[in-house]
Phi, psi and omega in degrees: 000157180278164179297328179295315179284332180281358183261008186244099169056037180249147169234116187245057184288350175276347180279139176239354178226138176234126179247118179257111182250353179227090181298144182257150177296328180263110184296339180290337177295316177294319179299320179295318179297319177295321179298336178298329179268343183261035181280167171302138182101349177291123182255346182256159172286135181261129179251130178249127179240127176251132178258110181230121176270145178294146175058041177235169177297329178298322178294320178295316179299318180297320179293324177293321177302312181300318180293318178300315180296321179298315179295322179295320179295324178290339179065023181056037182290130179282133182255342186249174177270356184257107181299328179294321178295318178297320179297317179297316178300317180297315178297320179294320178297315178298316180298320181294332177287334186261342185269150175269140176291158182296336180258021181295144179291000000 
């Protein structure tokens, strides 16, 4: 099933493997799909496999997911005493999430 259909009211505790073949721009969608198998009552170890080909849009999406999660974990925490510098860093981080690299497929 696709991540879209798997995100609606399912508990899949009989599943022990999750194969992600279509990475999503929003990493929480994948986390939610994985969580469907990691519910209370799960007795087996759950294995998650992601299929990512080199030099494809999927690889780019995965790198953006990682960056989004990294920024979310930081909580946009300001590190310096200069609010203008913090604002510039935030804008640069946002811009980096939206731009395509020059070697993008």
